[in-house]
Amino acid sequence: SATESKPNTVDHFHFWTERNVILKPFDVIVVDQIKDSITFAVVQEINHVTDTPSFLSSYVGSDFGDLDVDTFTDRLGFNFIKAVVTGNNKGIFNPVIDGKKVRLASSDEVRQAYGLDEIRNPVCAGYFEMYEEIDEKQKVIVPVHLDRRDLIGPEAAHMNIAGISGLATKTSYVTFLIKNLQDYYLKNEDKDQVSYIVFNVKGQDLLHLDQPSSDKNFTKQKNIYETLELSSTPLENVNYFYPY
């Protein structure tokens, strides 16, 4: 929907939805564009508007603020959303035309929208879910890949992981990531190899890297490992060096 006061631009556009459609900020949506192309956009603002001319009218219409009053007629209202354009699959950046249909994106389209399909030397670094609040059938799982050469060199070899101290989430994530890297080099005949030196400073945390997890939450998460085509086995070829 493009209006006189809120026109669509090359950077953003507006569209309306049914009241029961649950979208979140940063959800990806897709709209048909000219020359059989599609434009990707990310939800930025979610608004609800009615035909009430002012807040004072709303207050008076509720019998001057009576929370228990029953109104005779429902206000005409709907949700409209502002979406920020992230790209177009054919490089077309004309404003989205009024009346075009907006739809939810598939997993592959979400990856295109975020540029995840252009990652060279990919290794799985995790995933995110989208549209899970709308419907289980609509939910998409999007794998997130990083360039393994940016993690282990020779070009870069650096990564920052942020999080609250003491919850072992950063430690667990590092373990997850190096396991995926090890699996890649075990499966593929690559001229490069990878090894890790791990300094254990957390009690028993890192002294069981070659043992299967007995955590009940991990057992529940095995389905997502299958979806991401990852191994759920522990690290292999692990040696421990204990101080005297």
CSV table of N, CA and C in Angstrom, one decimal, residues 56-213:
chain,number,residue,atom,x,y,z
A,56,LEU,N,-8.4,11.4,22.4
A,56,LEU,CA,-9.6,11.9,23.2
A,56,LEU,C,-10.9,11.2,22.8
A,57,SER,N,-11.0,11.0,21.5
A,57,SER,CA,-12.2,10.3,21.0
A,57,SER,C,-12.3,8.9,21.5
A,58,SER,N,-11.1,8.2,21.6
A,58,SER,CA,-11.1,6.9,22.2
A,58,SER,C,-11.5,6.9,23.6
A,59,TYR,N,-11.1,7.9,24.4
A,59,TYR,CA,-11.4,8.0,25.8
A,59,TYR,C,-12.9,8.3,26.0
A,60,VAL,N,-13.4,9.2,25.2
A,60,VAL,CA,-14.9,9.5,25.3
A,60,VAL,C,-15.7,8.3,24.9
A,61,GLY,N,-15.2,7.6,23.8
A,61,GLY,CA,-16.0,6.5,23.3
A,61,GLY,C,-16.1,5.3,24.3
A,62,SER,N,-15.2,5.3,25.3
A,62,SER,CA,-15.2,4.3,26.3
A,62,SER,C,-15.9,4.8,27.6
A,63,ASP,N,-16.9,5.7,27.4
A,63,ASP,CA,-17.7,6.3,28.5
A,63,ASP,C,-16.7,7.0,29.5
A,64,PHE,N,-15.9,7.8,28.9
A,64,PHE,CA,-14.9,8.6,29.7
A,64,PHE,C,-14.0,7.7,30.6
A,65,GLY,N,-13.5,6.7,29.9
A,65,GLY,CA,-12.4,5.8,30.6
A,65,GLY,C,-13.0,4.7,31.4
A,66,ASP,N,-14.2,4.3,31.2
A,66,ASP,CA,-14.7,3.1,31.9
A,66,ASP,C,-14.2,1.8,31.2
A,67,LEU,N,-13.4,1.1,31.9
A,67,LEU,CA,-12.7,-0.1,31.4
A,67,LEU,C,-13.7,-1.2,31.1
A,68,ASP,N,-14.9,-1.2,31.8
A,68,ASP,CA,-15.8,-2.3,31.7
A,68,ASP,C,-17.0,-2.0,30.7
A,69,VAL,N,-17.0,-0.9,30.1
A,69,VAL,CA,-18.1,-0.5,29.2
A,69,VAL,C,-18.0,-1.4,27.9
A,70,ASP,N,-19.2,-1.8,27.5
A,70,ASP,CA,-19.3,-2.5,26.2
A,70,ASP,C,-19.7,-1.6,25.1
A,71,THR,N,-18.8,-1.5,24.1
A,71,THR,CA,-19.1,-0.6,23.0
A,71,THR,C,-20.1,-1.2,22.0
A,72,PHE,N,-20.9,-0.4,21.4
A,72,PHE,CA,-22.0,-0.8,20.5
A,72,PHE,C,-21.4,-1.3,19.2
A,73,THR,N,-20.3,-0.7,18.7
A,73,THR,CA,-19.7,-1.1,17.4
A,73,THR,C,-18.2,-1.2,17.6
A,74,ASP,N,-17.6,-2.1,16.9
A,74,ASP,CA,-16.2,-2.2,16.9
A,74,ASP,C,-15.6,-1.2,16.0
A,75,ARG,N,-14.4,-0.7,16.4
A,75,ARG,CA,-13.7,0.3,15.6
A,75,ARG,C,-13.2,-0.5,14.4
A,76,LEU,N,-13.2,0.2,13.2
A,76,LEU,CA,-12.5,-0.3,12.0
A,76,LEU,C,-11.0,-0.2,12.2
A,77,GLY,N,-10.3,-1.3,12.2
A,77,GLY,CA,-8.9,-1.3,12.4
A,77,GLY,C,-8.2,-2.4,11.7
A,78,PHE,N,-6.9,-2.2,11.5
A,78,PHE,CA,-6.0,-3.2,10.9
A,78,PHE,C,-4.6,-3.0,11.2
A,79,ASN,N,-3.8,-3.9,10.9
A,79,ASN,CA,-2.3,-3.8,11.2
A,79,ASN,C,-1.6,-3.4,9.9
A,80,PHE,N,-0.7,-2.5,9.9
A,80,PHE,CA,0.2,-2.2,8.8
A,80,PHE,C,1.6,-2.2,9.2
A,81,ILE,N,2.5,-2.6,8.3
A,81,ILE,CA,3.9,-2.9,8.6
A,81,ILE,C,4.8,-2.1,7.7
A,82,LYS,N,5.8,-1.5,8.3
A,82,LYS,CA,6.9,-0.9,7.5
A,82,LYS,C,8.0,-1.9,7.4
A,83,ALA,N,8.4,-2.2,6.1
A,83,ALA,CA,9.5,-3.1,5.8
A,83,ALA,C,10.7,-2.4,5.1
A,84,VAL,N,11.9,-2.8,5.5
A,84,VAL,CA,13.1,-2.2,4.9
A,84,VAL,C,13.6,-3.2,3.9
A,85,VAL,N,13.8,-2.6,2.7
A,85,VAL,CA,14.3,-3.4,1.6
A,85,VAL,C,15.8,-3.8,1.8
A,86,THR,N,16.1,-5.1,1.6
A,86,THR,CA,17.4,-5.6,1.7
A,86,THR,C,18.0,-6.0,0.4
A,87,GLY,N,17.2,-6.2,-0.6
A,87,GLY,CA,17.8,-6.6,-1.9
A,87,GLY,C,16.7,-7.1,-2.9
A,88,ASN,N,17.2,-7.4,-4.1
A,88,ASN,CA,16.3,-7.9,-5.2
A,88,ASN,C,17.1,-8.9,-5.9
A,89,ASN,N,16.5,-10.1,-6.3
A,89,ASN,CA,17.2,-11.1,-6.9
A,89,ASN,C,17.7,-10.8,-8.3
A,90,LYS,N,17.3,-9.7,-8.9
A,90,LYS,CA,17.8,-9.3,-10.2
A,90,LYS,C,18.4,-7.9,-10.1
A,91,GLY,N,18.7,-7.4,-8.9
A,91,GLY,CA,19.3,-6.1,-8.8
A,91,GLY,C,18.4,-5.0,-9.2
A,92,ILE,N,17.1,-5.1,-9.1
A,92,ILE,CA,16.2,-4.0,-9.4
A,92,ILE,C,15.7,-3.3,-8.1
A,93,PHE,N,16.0,-2.1,-8.0
A,93,PHE,CA,15.7,-1.3,-6.8
A,93,PHE,C,14.6,-0.2,-7.0
A,94,ASN,N,13.7,-0.4,-8.0
A,94,ASN,CA,12.6,0.5,-8.1
A,94,ASN,C,11.7,0.3,-6.8
A,95,PRO,N,11.0,1.4,-6.5
A,95,PRO,CA,10.0,1.2,-5.4
A,95,PRO,C,9.0,0.1,-5.7
A,96,VAL,N,8.6,-0.6,-4.6
A,96,VAL,CA,7.5,-1.6,-4.8
A,96,VAL,C,6.2,-1.0,-5.2
A,97,ILE,N,5.6,-1.5,-6.2
A,97,ILE,CA,4.3,-0.9,-6.7
A,97,ILE,C,3.1,-1.3,-5.8
A,98,ASP,N,2.3,-0.3,-5.7
A,98,ASP,CA,1.0,-0.5,-4.9
A,98,ASP,C,0.2,-1.6,-5.4
A,99,GLY,N,-0.3,-2.5,-4.5
A,99,GLY,CA,-1.2,-3.6,-4.9
A,99,GLY,C,-0.4,-4.9,-5.1
A,100,LYS,N,0.9,-4.9,-5.0
A,100,LYS,CA,1.6,-6.2,-5.1
A,100,LYS,C,1.4,-7.0,-3.8
A,101,LYS,N,1.4,-8.3,-4.0
A,101,LYS,CA,1.1,-9.2,-2.9
A,101,LYS,C,2.4,-9.5,-2.1
A,102,VAL,N,2.3,-9.5,-0.8
A,102,VAL,CA,3.5,-9.8,0.1
A,102,VAL,C,3.2,-11.1,0.7
A,103,ARG,N,4.3,-11.9,0.8
A,103,ARG,CA,4.2,-13.3,1.3
A,103,ARG,C,5.4,-13.6,2.2
A,104,LEU,N,5.2,-14.7,3.0
A,104,LEU,CA,6.3,-15.2,3.8
A,104,LEU,C,7.4,-15.8,2.9
A,105,ALA,N,8.6,-15.7,3.4
A,105,ALA,CA,9.8,-16.2,2.6
A,105,ALA,C,10.0,-17.7,2.9
A,106,SER,N,10.6,-18.4,2.0
A,106,SER,CA,11.0,-19.8,2.2
A,106,SER,C,12.4,-19.7,2.8
A,107,SER,N,12.9,-20.9,3.3
A,107,SER,CA,14.2,-20.9,3.9
A,107,SER,C,15.3,-20.4,2.9
A,108,ASP,N,15.2,-20.8,1.7
A,108,ASP,CA,16.2,-20.4,0.7
A,108,ASP,C,16.1,-18.9,0.4
A,109,GLU,N,14.9,-18.4,0.4
A,109,GLU,CA,14.8,-16.9,0.2
A,109,GLU,C,15.3,-16.1,1.3
A,110,VAL,N,15.1,-16.6,2.6
A,110,VAL,CA,15.7,-15.9,3.7
A,110,VAL,C,17.2,-15.9,3.6
A,111,ARG,N,17.8,-17.0,3.2
A,111,ARG,CA,19.2,-17.0,3.0
A,111,ARG,C,19.7,-16.0,2.0
A,112,GLN,N,18.9,-15.9,0.9
A,112,GLN,CA,19.3,-14.9,-0.1
A,112,GLN,C,19.2,-13.5,0.4
A,113,ALA,N,18.1,-13.3,1.2
A,113,ALA,CA,17.9,-11.9,1.7
A,113,ALA,C,19.0,-11.5,2.6
A,114,TYR,N,19.6,-12.4,3.4
A,114,TYR,CA,20.7,-12.1,4.3
A,114,TYR,C,22.1,-12.3,3.7
A,115,GLY,N,22.1,-12.7,2.4
A,115,GLY,CA,23.4,-13.0,1.8
A,115,GLY,C,24.1,-14.2,2.2
A,116,LEU,N,23.4,-15.1,3.0
A,116,LEU,CA,24.0,-16.3,3.5
A,116,LEU,C,24.2,-17.4,2.4
A,117,ASP,N,23.6,-17.2,1.2
A,117,ASP,CA,23.8,-18.1,0.1
A,117,ASP,C,25.1,-17.9,-0.6
A,118,GLU,N,25.8,-16.7,-0.3
A,118,GLU,CA,27.0,-16.4,-1.0
A,118,GLU,C,28.3,-16.6,-0.1
A,119,ILE,N,28.1,-17.3,1.0
A,119,ILE,CA,29.2,-17.6,1.8
A,119,ILE,C,30.1,-18.7,1.2
A,120,ARG,N,31.4,-18.3,1.0
A,120,ARG,CA,32.4,-19.3,0.4
A,120,ARG,C,33.0,-20.1,1.6
A,121,ASN,N,33.4,-21.3,1.3
A,121,ASN,CA,33.9,-22.3,2.3
A,121,ASN,C,33.0,-22.3,3.5
A,122,PRO,N,31.8,-22.7,3.3
A,122,PRO,CA,30.8,-22.6,4.5
A,122,PRO,C,31.0,-23.7,5.5
A,123,VAL,N,30.9,-23.3,6.8
A,123,VAL,CA,30.7,-24.3,7.9
A,123,VAL,C,29.6,-23.8,8.7
A,124,CYS,N,28.7,-24.8,9.2
A,124,CYS,CA,27.5,-24.4,9.9
A,124,CYS,C,27.9,-23.8,11.2
A,125,ALA,N,27.3,-22.6,11.5
A,125,ALA,CA,27.6,-21.9,12.8
A,125,ALA,C,26.3,-21.8,13.6
A,126,GLY,N,25.2,-22.4,13.2
A,126,GLY,CA,24.0,-22.3,13.9
A,126,GLY,C,22.8,-22.2,13.0
A,127,TYR,N,21.7,-21.7,13.5
A,127,TYR,CA,20.5,-21.6,12.8
A,127,TYR,C,19.6,-20.6,13.5
A,128,PHE,N,18.5,-20.1,12.8
A,128,PHE,CA,17.5,-19.4,13.4
A,128,PHE,C,16.1,-19.8,12.8
A,129,GLU,N,15.1,-19.6,13.6
A,129,GLU,CA,13.7,-20.0,13.2
A,129,GLU,C,13.0,-18.7,12.9
A,130,MET,N,12.0,-18.8,11.9
A,130,MET,CA,11.2,-17.7,11.5
A,130,MET,C,9.8,-18.2,11.3
A,131,TYR,N,8.8,-17.3,11.7
A,131,TYR,CA,7.4,-17.5,11.5
A,131,TYR,C,6.8,-18.6,12.5
A,132,GLU,N,7.6,-19.0,13.5
A,132,GLU,CA,7.1,-20.1,14.4
A,132,GLU,C,5.8,-19.7,15.1
A,133,GLU,N,5.6,-18.4,15.3
A,133,GLU,CA,4.4,-17.9,16.0
A,133,GLU,C,3.2,-18.0,15.2
A,134,ILE,N,3.4,-18.0,13.9
A,134,ILE,CA,2.2,-17.9,13.0
A,134,ILE,C,1.6,-19.3,12.9
A,135,ASP,N,2.4,-20.3,12.6
A,135,ASP,CA,1.9,-21.7,12.4
A,135,ASP,C,3.1,-22.6,12.3
A,136,GLU,N,3.0,-23.8,12.9
A,136,GLU,CA,4.1,-24.8,12.8
A,136,GLU,C,4.4,-25.1,11.4
A,137,LYS,N,3.3,-25.2,10.5
A,137,LYS,CA,3.6,-25.5,9.1
A,137,LYS,C,4.3,-24.4,8.4
A,138,GLN,N,4.1,-23.1,8.9
A,138,GLN,CA,4.7,-22.0,8.2
A,138,GLN,C,6.2,-21.8,8.7
A,139,LYS,N,6.5,-22.4,9.8
A,139,LYS,CA,7.9,-22.2,10.4
A,139,LYS,C,9.0,-22.6,9.4
A,140,VAL,N,10.0,-21.8,9.3
A,140,VAL,CA,11.2,-22.2,8.5
A,140,VAL,C,12.4,-22.1,9.4
A,141,ILE,N,13.3,-23.1,9.1
A,141,ILE,CA,14.6,-23.2,9.9
A,141,ILE,C,15.7,-22.8,8.9
A,142,VAL,N,16.4,-21.8,9.2
A,142,VAL,CA,17.4,-21.2,8.3
A,142,VAL,C,18.8,-21.5,8.9
A,143,PRO,N,19.6,-22.4,8.2
A,143,PRO,CA,21.0,-22.6,8.7
A,143,PRO,C,21.8,-21.3,8.4
A,144,VAL,N,22.7,-21.0,9.4
A,144,VAL,CA,23.6,-19.9,9.2
A,144,VAL,C,25.1,-20.5,9.1
A,145,HIS,N,25.7,-20.0,8.0
A,145,HIS,CA,27.1,-20.5,7.7
A,145,HIS,C,28.1,-19.4,7.8
A,146,LEU,N,29.3,-19.7,8.2
A,146,LEU,CA,30.4,-18.8,8.2
A,146,LEU,C,31.5,-19.3,7.3
A,147,ASP,N,32.4,-18.4,6.8
A,147,ASP,CA,33.5,-18.9,6.0
A,147,ASP,C,34.5,-19.5,6.9
A,148,ARG,N,34.8,-20.8,6.8
A,148,ARG,CA,35.7,-21.4,7.7
A,148,ARG,C,37.1,-20.9,7.6
A,149,ARG,N,37.5,-20.3,6.5
A,149,ARG,CA,38.8,-19.7,6.4
A,149,ARG,C,38.9,-18.4,7.2
A,150,ASP,N,37.8,-17.8,7.5
A,150,ASP,CA,37.8,-16.6,8.4
A,150,ASP,C,37.9,-17.0,9.9
A,151,LEU,N,37.7,-18.3,10.2
A,151,LEU,CA,37.8,-18.8,11.5
A,151,LEU,C,39.2,-19.4,11.8
A,152,ILE,N,39.7,-20.1,10.9
A,152,ILE,CA,41.0,-20.8,11.1
A,152,ILE,C,42.1,-20.4,10.3
A,153,GLY,N,41.9,-19.4,9.4
A,153,GLY,CA,43.0,-18.8,8.6
A,153,GLY,C,43.0,-19.5,7.3
A,154,PRO,N,44.0,-19.1,6.4
A,154,PRO,CA,45.1,-18.2,6.8
A,154,PRO,C,44.7,-16.7,6.6
A,155,GLU,N,43.5,-16.4,6.1
A,155,GLU,CA,43.2,-15.0,5.9
A,155,GLU,C,42.9,-14.2,7.2
A,156,ALA,N,42.2,-14.9,8.1
A,156,ALA,CA,41.8,-14.1,9.3
A,156,ALA,C,42.1,-14.9,10.6
A,157,ALA,N,41.2,-15.9,10.9
A,157,ALA,CA,41.3,-16.7,12.1
A,157,ALA,C,40.9,-15.8,13.4
A,158,HIS,N,39.7,-15.3,13.4
A,158,HIS,CA,39.3,-14.5,14.6
A,158,HIS,C,37.8,-14.5,14.7
A,159,MET,N,37.3,-14.6,15.9
A,159,MET,CA,35.9,-14.6,16.1
A,159,MET,C,35.6,-14.1,17.5
A,160,ASN,N,34.6,-13.2,17.7
A,160,ASN,CA,34.2,-12.7,19.0
A,160,ASN,C,32.9,-13.4,19.3
A,161,ILE,N,32.7,-13.9,20.6
A,161,ILE,CA,31.5,-14.5,21.1
A,161,ILE,C,31.1,-13.7,22.3
A,162,ALA,N,29.9,-13.1,22.3
A,162,ALA,CA,29.5,-12.4,23.5
A,162,ALA,C,28.4,-13.1,24.2
A,163,GLY,N,28.3,-12.9,25.5
A,163,GLY,CA,27.3,-13.6,26.3
A,163,GLY,C,27.5,-13.3,27.8
A,164,ILE,N,26.5,-13.7,28.6
A,164,ILE,CA,26.6,-13.5,30.1
A,164,ILE,C,27.6,-14.5,30.7
A,165,SER,N,28.4,-14.0,31.6
A,165,SER,CA,29.4,-14.9,32.2
A,165,SER,C,28.7,-15.9,33.1
A,166,GLY,N,29.3,-17.1,33.2
A,166,GLY,CA,28.9,-18.2,34.1
A,166,GLY,C,27.8,-19.1,33.6
A,167,LEU,N,27.3,-18.9,32.4
A,167,LEU,CA,26.2,-19.8,31.9
A,167,LEU,C,26.7,-20.9,31.0
A,168,ALA,N,28.0,-20.9,30.7
A,168,ALA,CA,28.6,-21.9,29.8
A,168,ALA,C,28.1,-21.9,28.4
A,169,THR,N,27.4,-20.8,28.0
A,169,THR,CA,26.8,-20.7,26.7
A,169,THR,C,28.0,-20.5,25.6
A,170,LYS,N,28.9,-19.6,26.0
A,170,LYS,CA,30.0,-19.3,25.1
A,170,LYS,C,30.9,-20.5,24.9
A,171,THR,N,31.2,-21.2,26.0
A,171,THR,CA,32.0,-22.4,25.9
A,171,THR,C,31.3,-23.5,25.1
A,172,SER,N,30.0,-23.7,25.3
A,172,SER,CA,29.2,-24.7,24.5
A,172,SER,C,29.2,-24.3,23.0
A,173,TYR,N,29.1,-23.0,22.8
A,173,TYR,CA,29.1,-22.6,21.3
A,173,TYR,C,30.4,-22.9,20.7
A,174,VAL,N,31.5,-22.5,21.3
A,174,VAL,CA,32.8,-22.8,20.8
A,174,VAL,C,33.0,-24.3,20.5
A,175,THR,N,32.6,-25.1,21.4
A,175,THR,CA,32.7,-26.6,21.2
A,175,THR,C,31.8,-27.0,20.0
A,176,PHE,N,30.6,-26.5,19.9
A,176,PHE,CA,29.8,-26.8,18.8
A,176,PHE,C,30.5,-26.4,17.5
A,177,LEU,N,31.1,-25.3,17.4
A,177,LEU,CA,31.7,-24.8,16.2
A,177,LEU,C,32.9,-25.6,15.8
A,178,ILE,N,33.8,-25.9,16.7
A,178,ILE,CA,35.0,-26.6,16.4
A,178,ILE,C,34.7,-28.0,16.0
A,179,LYS,N,33.6,-28.6,16.6
A,179,LYS,CA,33.2,-29.9,16.2
A,179,LYS,C,32.7,-29.9,14.7
A,180,ASN,N,32.0,-28.9,14.3
A,180,ASN,CA,31.5,-28.8,12.9
A,180,ASN,C,32.7,-28.7,12.0
A,181,LEU,N,33.7,-27.9,12.4
A,181,LEU,CA,34.9,-27.8,11.6
A,181,LEU,C,35.7,-29.1,11.5
A,182,GLN,N,35.8,-29.8,12.6
A,182,GLN,CA,36.5,-31.1,12.6
A,182,GLN,C,35.8,-32.0,11.7
A,183,ASP,N,34.5,-32.1,11.7
A,183,ASP,CA,33.7,-33.0,10.9
A,183,ASP,C,34.0,-32.7,9.4
A,184,TYR,N,34.0,-31.4,9.1
A,184,TYR,CA,34.3,-31.0,7.7
A,184,TYR,C,35.6,-31.6,7.2
A,185,TYR,N,36.6,-31.4,8.0
A,185,TYR,CA,38.0,-31.9,7.5
A,185,TYR,C,38.1,-33.4,7.6
A,186,LEU,N,37.3,-34.1,8.4
A,186,LEU,CA,37.3,-35.5,8.4
A,186,LEU,C,36.6,-36.1,7.2
A,187,LYS,N,35.6,-35.4,6.7
A,187,LYS,CA,34.8,-35.9,5.6
A,187,LYS,C,35.4,-35.5,4.2
A,188,ASN,N,36.1,-34.4,4.2
A,188,ASN,CA,36.5,-33.9,2.9
A,188,ASN,C,38.0,-34.0,2.7
A,189,GLU,N,38.4,-34.4,1.5
A,189,GLU,CA,39.8,-34.5,1.2
A,189,GLU,C,40.4,-33.1,0.9
A,190,ASP,N,40.6,-32.3,1.9
A,190,ASP,CA,41.1,-31.0,1.8
A,190,ASP,C,42.6,-30.9,2.1
A,191,LYS,N,43.3,-30.1,1.3
A,191,LYS,CA,44.8,-30.1,1.5
A,191,LYS,C,45.1,-29.5,2.9
A,192,ASP,N,44.2,-28.7,3.4
A,192,ASP,CA,44.4,-28.1,4.8
A,192,ASP,C,43.9,-29.1,5.8
A,193,GLN,N,44.4,-29.0,7.0
A,193,GLN,CA,44.0,-29.8,8.2
A,193,GLN,C,43.8,-28.8,9.3
A,194,VAL,N,43.1,-29.3,10.4
A,194,VAL,CA,42.8,-28.4,11.5
A,194,VAL,C,43.1,-29.1,12.8
A,195,SER,N,43.7,-28.4,13.8
A,195,SER,CA,43.9,-28.9,15.1
A,195,SER,C,43.6,-27.8,16.1
A,196,TYR,N,43.2,-28.2,17.3
A,196,TYR,CA,42.9,-27.2,18.3
A,196,TYR,C,43.7,-27.4,19.6
A,197,ILE,N,44.1,-26.4,20.2
A,197,ILE,CA,44.7,-26.4,21.5
A,197,ILE,C,43.7,-25.7,22.5
A,198,VAL,N,43.2,-26.4,23.5
A,198,VAL,CA,42.2,-25.9,24.4
A,198,VAL,C,42.8,-25.9,25.8
A,199,PHE,N,42.8,-24.7,26.4
A,199,PHE,CA,43.2,-24.6,27.8
A,199,PHE,C,42.0,-24.7,28.7
A,200,ASN,N,41.9,-25.7,29.5
A,200,ASN,CA,40.8,-25.8,30.4
A,200,ASN,C,40.9,-25.0,31.7
A,201,VAL,N,40.0,-24.0,31.8
A,201,VAL,CA,40.1,-23.2,33.0
A,201,VAL,C,38.7,-23.2,33.7
A,202,LYS,N,37.9,-24.2,33.5
A,202,LYS,CA,36.5,-24.2,34.0
A,202,LYS,C,36.2,-25.5,34.7
A,203,GLY,N,37.1,-26.0,35.5
A,203,GLY,CA,36.8,-27.2,36.3
A,203,GLY,C,36.7,-28.4,35.3
A,204,GLN,N,35.6,-29.1,35.3
A,204,GLN,CA,35.5,-30.3,34.5
A,204,GLN,C,34.9,-30.1,33.1
A,205,ASP,N,34.6,-28.8,32.8
A,205,ASP,CA,33.8,-28.5,31.6
A,205,ASP,C,34.4,-29.1,30.3
A,206,LEU,N,35.7,-28.9,30.2
A,206,LEU,CA,36.4,-29.2,28.9
A,206,LEU,C,37.2,-30.5,29.0
A,207,LEU,N,36.9,-31.4,30.0
A,207,LEU,CA,37.6,-32.6,30.2
A,207,LEU,C,36.8,-33.8,29.7
A,208,HIS,N,35.8,-33.5,28.9
A,208,HIS,CA,34.9,-34.6,28.4
A,208,HIS,C,34.5,-34.4,26.9
A,209,LEU,N,35.4,-33.8,26.2
A,209,LEU,CA,35.1,-33.4,24.8
A,209,LEU,C,34.9,-34.6,23.9
A,210,ASP,N,35.5,-35.8,24.3
A,210,ASP,CA,35.4,-37.0,23.5
A,210,ASP,C,34.3,-37.9,24.0
A,211,GLN,N,33.5,-37.5,24.9
A,211,GLN,CA,32.4,-38.3,25.5
A,211,GLN,C,31.0,-37.8,25.1
A,212,PRO,N,30.1,-38.7,24.8
A,212,PRO,CA,28.7,-38.3,24.4
A,212,PRO,C,28.1,-37.5,25.5
A,213,SER,N,27.2,-36.6,25.2
A,213,SER,CA,26.5,-35.8,26.2
A,213,SER,C,25.4,-36.6,26.7
